[in-house]
Amino acid sequence: MKKPVLTLAMGLLAWQAQAQGTCATAVPIQLGNYYVTAIDGSQAPTTICTGDAVVGQHGRWYSYTADQDTSITITTDLPQNAGGDTRVHVYTGSCGNLVCQAGDDDSGSGYLSITTFVVEAGTTYIIAFDDRWNANGFTFSIQNAAPPPPVNGFIAQAVPITGSAYCIVDMNADGLDDAVSVSSTVININYQNAGGGFTNQQHTTTPADYLPSWSLCAGDLDGNGYNDLVYAGSGLTFMLANNDGTGYTELSHPQYIFCQRSNLVDINNDGLLDAFSCHDVQPNVYYINNGNGTWTWHQGGLGDQPDGGNYGSIWIDYNNDGNLDMFIAKCRGGNSPASIDELWRNNGDGTFTNVASAANGLADFQQSWSSAWADFDNDGDMDVMIGASSFSGGGHKLMRNDGTTFTNITAGSGFDLFNGTSIEFIARDFDNDGYVDVLGGGGLMHNNGDMTFTLTTVPCSNGPTGDVNNDGFVDVQNNNTVYLNAGNENNWVKVITQGTLSNKNGIGARVEVTTPAGTQIRDIVSGDGFRYMSTLTAMFGLGTQESITSITVRWPSGLVDVVNSPDINSTITIVENGTTTGVSSVPATALSLFPSPAHNTLHITGPRDLAGSRITILDATGKTVALVPAVQGAIDVESLMPGLYMLRIEGPSGTATGKFIKE
Amino acid sequence: MRPTDDPLFVFLLDQMNRKGPVLIAVGAVVAIFLGCRKDEALPPGGVEGGTPVSPVVLDLGSVPYPTLSQYHFFEGLMADLEPATGVLPYTPITPAFGDYAEKYRFVWMPAGQKASYVADGQALEFPEGAVLIKTAFYPKVLPTLERRILDTRLMIRKGGTWVFAEYVWNEEQTEAYLDMQGSNVPLTWADENGLPHDVAFRIPSEGECIACHSRYDERVPIGPKPQNLNTVRQYPEGPMNQLAKWVAAGYLESGYPAAIETVAAWDDPQESLERRVRAYLDMNCSHCHNEGGFCGYRPMRFSWSESADPAALGVCIPPDDPFAQGVDYIVHAGNANRSMLYYRLSSTEEAVRMPLLERTLRHEEAIQLVADWINSMPEPCP
């Protein structure tokens, strides 16, 4: 039942019909109901706060200034709008720089919209409706509301993005995951604040030859301590972070590639990250890192079907031999051999052999674009759920790893009854119960712990994942909405791997967490699922376990580090040096060493006070060579023999390492 | 494309107006030659006993040649694209869109060789040594507003399969060179109203060729199907049904069915919206979205012979991967905006646009056609 005052407000607004046509003329409104005659304003919102990025032709603009810290609901899901179709965007900022705070398309009944968001007293929120779907008139309501409750375990929060929001990874080397989106000339990073929330910063780049149309992956390609980005479109563009992570240099490779999944991985195990890309219509390709800022193009040896069919590559160690293998989820119509999945076993000598076969159940015509690898039964080896993108070539397949062979255990697992298809399937422990779940196909398949899975509803679809509020639970980003995992009582631990002999990120490392309940494993992967890049931090759920016996990292170099009795519910940074230790749970910070090669003096820079620090130089085998005093951030290295060294600083603010070469 | 819009036809008409009697005479001689050559072993080119012989040189052991000129498909200046004797032009009723580039298509076969009919909607069965020749160009390219030929794509029937040969024209327009690696040619072309349009014209790599030209893992032509050819085309000698012309030229076995289920012209306003859309989808999309095609695992069946069924077009069928928010059916009856088909035909984003290959620009007229068709559907999806 409408109150008279609102009717009055409606009349007033109708009189002002032409005033709502642009952001600059947005009409201030109070709480109440408002009638929009039609979406006919000349300015359509171009910053889209809903998933579908298509811009409408016209808009209607309003503004609301909050008078208290509370939450607000804007809804068109009203009886008088039955059959209607609306879309709404909510911003802060100025008309020249609108920043999404909320937005909704179809959360209401039918195609109507509802959005609830937190407001701060004194802040003005700009509200824009557009005619993406139609221009018809409707009524909307703006009311105070309870804080948005978690929906099926997730709380939605808007974040500003630019272009493709395909990446959650730590970009400023503070140990916290950041949310990255990119366009041709902008790298937009929502840096996670140590105390929660984000600081948004946009870095301008030269125009990328290729956009991450098909996928994006990240890692520290040049080993300078800051993660770089790889855009996979019709070729690969590298965006290389400078030595303090404040700017990016574009390097686009000339070769045409019909890219699909891309990965960063040290293919030849020389300690340098290489870039791999699936090729849709040709054999797969990769760029081997020469270590001097150049990369050498290769095609062949890692999936050589002449007409491709390569969609979802993922690099894991399936046979626990310490060498990183690659599985390719493949797809192609017409019972083509290009659709037969491949498992490339790393022979440890620089060669790979496809060991997928009809016998082990991996080589068939199932149409897949990605696969979710994890030790679903916690028996010490990587199992796989190969998700169907279409059921035309067969259904989802849950394959149990029995050491070197696989057994199809789909029947009765729940995946046999799951009718959602997708190009995206990823393995994460969303509820930290110690059993890895599968997200994809429009639902979350919860691992019951006995190799059966139960479909649960989640508000998000697939996107990049990580921990963007540092609470130890896996969050998911869908475009400009971050779905924060509301968490539960379960314990957890996060492990950041810092390679020294191995690549800087420790990509390809096997991380084992042992508790009294048993051992869980993760492989550090750059690029899983089909399109997105997710955190390089290994996230483990511990369930009700109150202690960790040990964490073991088996590095690509062959070194093994063991950390005994680390804290639960903390982030453990493990630096590769082949020792058994306890470590600080304070995240390591970035360290820059120059010049490298060094002759007499090595300079140390980084956000670090060296006073009270212990500085160690280790050789390439991880053996301590010297304990040295630092004088004004400089170290005398004249007496060292020529070679590769690691420098480690342990101090009140944690541990940091860097590599240098002595000439 | 209607015959009168065919640039080749316009060109030939223009030629006829200037030297019509000569061309007609040549045409008559060609007809005589084609009629009798079956029984003769003729050397390549030249005149044998007063009869012109096809100058085309095709040694199956050494094709593809490094340069296009080595085939002698064209008379005079190669850039004039005037077909040599035995090089027969053809035009699909509904041609494929390729970023608004125009195309000339020709077929050539060795002496005494003929194609044969298989089915209305299947490419003709071509003999060993047959060559399909397609050349793409923009009639007016800035700044000079002169014609710019970009590439000539050959499909050569060899060893029971097809060899793809991609020839990239030089800027001087004097020669085209074999290049299977693919490349982009950035240029600005002017439309018929003189408006400039930027394009990075994609010259495909071999892998891209195969992506479209394959079915059940075998390489296949797309255009020369009876359903696409069964219409009257203008020739220098006068109008004639294309299939009949192929028979007359000695390139097709006679005896194909009299009644052929023939596609509509996508831009023919006399045709229904549905038939025009189906024709467009058949030519531009059905090589992948077909049983045995590149994307045959998706539910759509866009070939002309199957698309009379609304379900084959995706009407009220949800997409396998509903990645675009609010776009809930492949074809949302009555609501183009909510239709994945319309969404992807409208997009220029690399991983969203359809077709994925051969298109970087919006085909505005086709997008409007599809919108009109979807929005005209009276029954909403359940």
PDB file of N, CA, C and O in Angstrom, chain A residues 41-79:
ATOM      1  N   GLY A  41      16.478   8.324 -21.194  1.00  0.00           N
ATOM      2  CA  GLY A  41      17.498   9.355 -21.024  1.00  0.00           C
ATOM      3  C   GLY A  41      18.616   9.200 -22.044  1.00  0.00           C
ATOM      4  O   GLY A  41      18.915   8.090 -22.487  1.00  0.00           O
ATOM      5  N   SER A  42      19.232  10.304 -22.373  1.00  0.00           N
ATOM      6  CA  SER A  42      20.199  10.290 -23.475  1.00  0.00           C
ATOM      7  C   SER A  42      21.482   9.550 -23.119  1.00  0.00           C
ATOM      8  O   SER A  42      22.191   9.081 -24.006  1.00  0.00           O
ATOM      9  N   GLN A  43      21.795   9.430 -21.833  1.00  0.00           N
ATOM     10  CA  GLN A  43      23.061   8.803 -21.453  1.00  0.00           C
ATOM     11  C   GLN A  43      22.818   7.394 -20.931  1.00  0.00           C
ATOM     12  O   GLN A  43      22.173   7.207 -19.896  1.00  0.00           O
ATOM     13  N   ALA A  44      23.354   6.418 -21.646  1.00  0.00           N
ATOM     14  CA  ALA A  44      23.292   5.049 -21.148  1.00  0.00           C
ATOM     15  C   ALA A  44      24.499   4.807 -20.261  1.00  0.00           C
ATOM     16  O   ALA A  44      25.597   5.264 -20.573  1.00  0.00           O
ATOM     17  N   PRO A  45      24.331   4.115 -19.134  1.00  0.00           N
ATOM     18  CA  PRO A  45      25.506   3.784 -18.330  1.00  0.00           C
ATOM     19  C   PRO A  45      26.441   2.885 -19.122  1.00  0.00           C
ATOM     20  O   PRO A  45      26.004   1.898 -19.721  1.00  0.00           O
ATOM     21  N   THR A  46      27.697   3.252 -19.141  1.00  0.00           N
ATOM     22  CA  THR A  46      28.679   2.440 -19.867  1.00  0.00           C
ATOM     23  C   THR A  46      29.566   1.638 -18.921  1.00  0.00           C
ATOM     24  O   THR A  46      30.269   0.734 -19.350  1.00  0.00           O
ATOM     25  N   THR A  47      29.559   2.022 -17.644  1.00  0.00           N
ATOM     26  CA  THR A  47      30.227   1.184 -16.653  1.00  0.00           C
ATOM     27  C   THR A  47      29.167   0.210 -16.149  1.00  0.00           C
ATOM     28  O   THR A  47      28.204   0.599 -15.496  1.00  0.00           O
ATOM     29  N   ILE A  48      29.345  -1.035 -16.512  1.00  0.00           N
ATOM     30  CA  ILE A  48      28.298  -2.025 -16.284  1.00  0.00           C
ATOM     31  C   ILE A  48      28.607  -2.780 -14.992  1.00  0.00           C
ATOM     32  O   ILE A  48      29.677  -3.356 -14.855  1.00  0.00           O
ATOM     33  N   CYS A  49      27.661  -2.756 -14.074  1.00  0.00           N
ATOM     34  CA  CYS A  49      27.881  -3.408 -12.767  1.00  0.00           C
ATOM     35  C   CYS A  49      27.199  -4.764 -12.686  1.00  0.00           C
ATOM     36  O   CYS A  49      26.961  -5.281 -11.591  1.00  0.00           O
ATOM     37  N   THR A  50      26.839  -5.329 -13.820  1.00  0.00           N
ATOM     38  CA  THR A  50      26.270  -6.679 -13.833  1.00  0.00           C
ATOM     39  C   THR A  50      27.147  -7.520 -14.739  1.00  0.00           C
ATOM     40  O   THR A  50      28.047  -7.008 -15.396  1.00  0.00           O
ATOM     41  N   GLY A  51      26.900  -8.795 -14.787  1.00  0.00           N
ATOM     42  CA  GLY A  51      27.806  -9.677 -15.496  1.00  0.00           C
ATOM     43  C   GLY A  51      27.884  -9.447 -16.986  1.00  0.00           C
ATOM     44  O   GLY A  51      28.948  -9.471 -17.580  1.00  0.00           O
ATOM     45  N   ASP A  52      26.770  -9.150 -17.577  1.00  0.00           N
ATOM     46  CA  ASP A  52      26.734  -8.986 -19.030  1.00  0.00           C
ATOM     47  C   ASP A  52      27.207  -7.581 -19.371  1.00  0.00           C
ATOM     48  O   ASP A  52      26.612  -6.597 -18.943  1.00  0.00           O
ATOM     49  N   ALA A  53      28.273  -7.462 -20.121  1.00  0.00           N
ATOM     50  CA  ALA A  53      28.917  -6.167 -20.332  1.00  0.00           C
ATOM     51  C   ALA A  53      28.306  -5.366 -21.475  1.00  0.00           C
ATOM     52  O   ALA A  53      28.779  -4.278 -21.785  1.00  0.00           O
ATOM     53  N   VAL A  54      27.256  -5.879 -22.114  1.00  0.00           N
ATOM     54  CA  VAL A  54      26.683  -5.139 -23.239  1.00  0.00           C
ATOM     55  C   VAL A  54      26.025  -3.857 -22.723  1.00  0.00           C
ATOM     56  O   VAL A  54      25.281  -3.861 -21.747  1.00  0.00           O
ATOM     57  N   VAL A  55      26.314  -2.757 -23.390  1.00  0.00           N
ATOM     58  CA  VAL A  55      25.822  -1.448 -22.981  1.00  0.00           C
ATOM     59  C   VAL A  55      24.483  -1.195 -23.658  1.00  0.00           C
ATOM     60  O   VAL A  55      24.274  -1.568 -24.815  1.00  0.00           O
ATOM     61  N   GLY A  56      23.547  -0.563 -22.910  1.00  0.00           N
ATOM     62  CA  GLY A  56      22.257  -0.213 -23.494  1.00  0.00           C
ATOM     63  C   GLY A  56      22.354   1.068 -24.317  1.00  0.00           C
ATOM     64  O   GLY A  56      23.441   1.597 -24.564  1.00  0.00           O
ATOM     65  N   GLN A  57      21.179   1.544 -24.738  1.00  0.00           N
ATOM     66  CA  GLN A  57      21.147   2.753 -25.568  1.00  0.00           C
ATOM     67  C   GLN A  57      20.802   3.990 -24.745  1.00  0.00           C
ATOM     68  O   GLN A  57      21.175   5.098 -25.101  1.00  0.00           O
ATOM     69  N   HIS A  58      20.014   3.801 -23.686  1.00  0.00           N
ATOM     70  CA  HIS A  58      19.532   4.934 -22.894  1.00  0.00           C
ATOM     71  C   HIS A  58      19.632   4.601 -21.413  1.00  0.00           C
ATOM     72  O   HIS A  58      19.856   3.448 -21.041  1.00  0.00           O
ATOM     73  N   GLY A  59      19.428   5.608 -20.588  1.00  0.00           N
ATOM     74  CA  GLY A  59      19.483   5.394 -19.151  1.00  0.00           C
ATOM     75  C   GLY A  59      18.498   6.269 -18.405  1.00  0.00           C
ATOM     76  O   GLY A  59      17.839   7.150 -18.981  1.00  0.00           O
ATOM     77  N   ARG A  60      18.348   5.961 -17.115  1.00  0.00           N
ATOM     78  CA  ARG A  60      17.646   6.823 -16.169  1.00  0.00           C
ATOM     79  C   ARG A  60      18.526   6.890 -14.932  1.00  0.00           C
ATOM     80  O   ARG A  60      18.956   5.852 -14.420  1.00  0.00           O
ATOM     81  N   TRP A  61      18.740   8.099 -14.429  1.00  0.00           N
ATOM     82  CA  TRP A  61      19.763   8.311 -13.404  1.00  0.00           C
ATOM     83  C   TRP A  61      19.161   8.930 -12.153  1.00  0.00           C
ATOM     84  O   TRP A  61      18.399   9.895 -12.227  1.00  0.00           O
ATOM     85  N   TYR A  62      19.538   8.406 -11.009  1.00  0.00           N
ATOM     86  CA  TYR A  62      19.093   8.927  -9.712  1.00  0.00           C
ATOM     87  C   TYR A  62      20.290   8.938  -8.785  1.00  0.00           C
ATOM     88  O   TYR A  62      21.313   8.291  -9.055  1.00  0.00           O
ATOM     89  N   SER A  63      20.169   9.689  -7.691  1.00  0.00           N
ATOM     90  CA  SER A  63      21.237   9.636  -6.684  1.00  0.00           C
ATOM     91  C   SER A  63      20.611   9.558  -5.306  1.00  0.00           C
ATOM     92  O   SER A  63      19.515  10.090  -5.054  1.00  0.00           O
ATOM     93  N   TYR A  64      21.298   8.869  -4.441  1.00  0.00           N
ATOM     94  CA  TYR A  64      20.826   8.696  -3.065  1.00  0.00           C
ATOM     95  C   TYR A  64      22.004   8.922  -2.137  1.00  0.00           C
ATOM     96  O   TYR A  64      23.063   8.313  -2.303  1.00  0.00           O
ATOM     97  N   THR A  65      21.826   9.813  -1.167  1.00  0.00           N
ATOM     98  CA  THR A  65      22.875  10.079  -0.191  1.00  0.00           C
ATOM     99  C   THR A  65      22.458   9.446   1.141  1.00  0.00           C
ATOM    100  O   THR A  65      21.401   9.793   1.694  1.00  0.00           O
ATOM    101  N   ALA A  66      23.287   8.538   1.608  1.00  0.00           N
ATOM    102  CA  ALA A  66      22.941   7.809   2.834  1.00  0.00           C
ATOM    103  C   ALA A  66      23.085   8.728   4.039  1.00  0.00           C
ATOM    104  O   ALA A  66      24.016   9.537   4.110  1.00  0.00           O
ATOM    105  N   ASP A  67      22.170   8.607   4.972  1.00  0.00           N
ATOM    106  CA  ASP A  67      22.269   9.424   6.187  1.00  0.00           C
ATOM    107  C   ASP A  67      22.724   8.586   7.376  1.00  0.00           C
ATOM    108  O   ASP A  67      22.836   9.087   8.482  1.00  0.00           O
ATOM    109  N   GLN A  68      22.970   7.319   7.176  1.00  0.00           N
ATOM    110  CA  GLN A  68      23.505   6.486   8.245  1.00  0.00           C
ATOM    111  C   GLN A  68      24.245   5.300   7.630  1.00  0.00           C
ATOM    112  O   GLN A  68      24.071   4.991   6.452  1.00  0.00           O
ATOM    113  N   ASP A  69      25.080   4.691   8.449  1.00  0.00           N
ATOM    114  CA  ASP A  69      25.756   3.475   8.016  1.00  0.00           C
ATOM    115  C   ASP A  69      24.752   2.336   8.099  1.00  0.00           C
ATOM    116  O   ASP A  69      24.329   1.952   9.186  1.00  0.00           O
ATOM    117  N   THR A  70      24.379   1.821   6.958  1.00  0.00           N
ATOM    118  CA  THR A  70      23.374   0.759   6.967  1.00  0.00           C
ATOM    119  C   THR A  70      23.473   0.010   5.647  1.00  0.00           C
ATOM    120  O   THR A  70      24.490   0.067   4.969  1.00  0.00           O
ATOM    121  N   SER A  71      22.431  -0.688   5.298  1.00  0.00           N
ATOM    122  CA  SER A  71      22.359  -1.330   3.984  1.00  0.00           C
ATOM    123  C   SER A  71      21.089  -0.871   3.292  1.00  0.00           C
ATOM    124  O   SER A  71      20.108  -0.488   3.946  1.00  0.00           O
ATOM    125  N   ILE A  72      21.129  -0.908   1.987  1.00  0.00           N
ATOM    126  CA  ILE A  72      20.032  -0.420   1.151  1.00  0.00           C
ATOM    127  C   ILE A  72      19.657  -1.532   0.173  1.00  0.00           C
ATOM    128  O   ILE A  72      20.538  -2.222  -0.335  1.00  0.00           O
ATOM    129  N   THR A  73      18.362  -1.681  -0.045  1.00  0.00           N
ATOM    130  CA  THR A  73      17.903  -2.561  -1.114  1.00  0.00           C
ATOM    131  C   THR A  73      17.209  -1.730  -2.187  1.00  0.00           C
ATOM    132  O   THR A  73      16.345  -0.911  -1.863  1.00  0.00           O
ATOM    133  N   ILE A  74      17.636  -1.928  -3.424  1.00  0.00           N
ATOM    134  CA  ILE A  74      16.920  -1.359  -4.563  1.00  0.00           C
ATOM    135  C   ILE A  74      16.299  -2.528  -5.312  1.00  0.00           C
ATOM    136  O   ILE A  74      16.993  -3.499  -5.628  1.00  0.00           O
ATOM    137  N   THR A  75      15.003  -2.445  -5.544  1.00  0.00           N
ATOM    138  CA  THR A  75      14.347  -3.578  -6.197  1.00  0.00           C
ATOM    139  C   THR A  75      13.301  -3.104  -7.203  1.00  0.00           C
ATOM    140  O   THR A  75      12.651  -2.086  -7.009  1.00  0.00           O
ATOM    141  N   THR A  76      13.214  -3.848  -8.284  1.00  0.00           N
ATOM    142  CA  THR A  76      12.084  -3.698  -9.208  1.00  0.00           C
ATOM    143  C   THR A  76      11.161  -4.912  -9.118  1.00  0.00           C
ATOM    144  O   THR A  76      10.217  -5.037  -9.889  1.00  0.00           O
ATOM    145  N   ASP A  77      11.494  -5.817  -8.180  1.00  0.00           N
ATOM    146  CA  ASP A  77      10.707  -7.047  -8.058  1.00  0.00           C
ATOM    147  C   ASP A  77       9.426  -6.730  -7.284  1.00  0.00           C
ATOM    148  O   ASP A  77       9.264  -7.113  -6.121  1.00  0.00           O
ATOM    149  N   LEU A  78       8.534  -6.007  -7.930  1.00  0.00           N
ATOM    150  CA  LEU A  78       7.289  -5.533  -7.343  1.00  0.00           C
ATOM    151  C   LEU A  78       6.140  -6.057  -8.184  1.00  0.00           C
ATOM    152  O   LEU A  78       6.298  -6.259  -9.402  1.00  0.00           O
ATOM    153  N   PRO A  79       4.979  -6.272  -7.548  1.00  0.00           N
ATOM    154  CA  PRO A  79       3.868  -6.879  -8.297  1.00  0.00           C
ATOM    155  C   PRO A  79       3.507  -6.113  -9.564  1.00  0.00           C
ATOM    156  O   PRO A  79       3.197  -6.721 -10.595  1.00  0.00           O
TER     157      PRO A  79
END
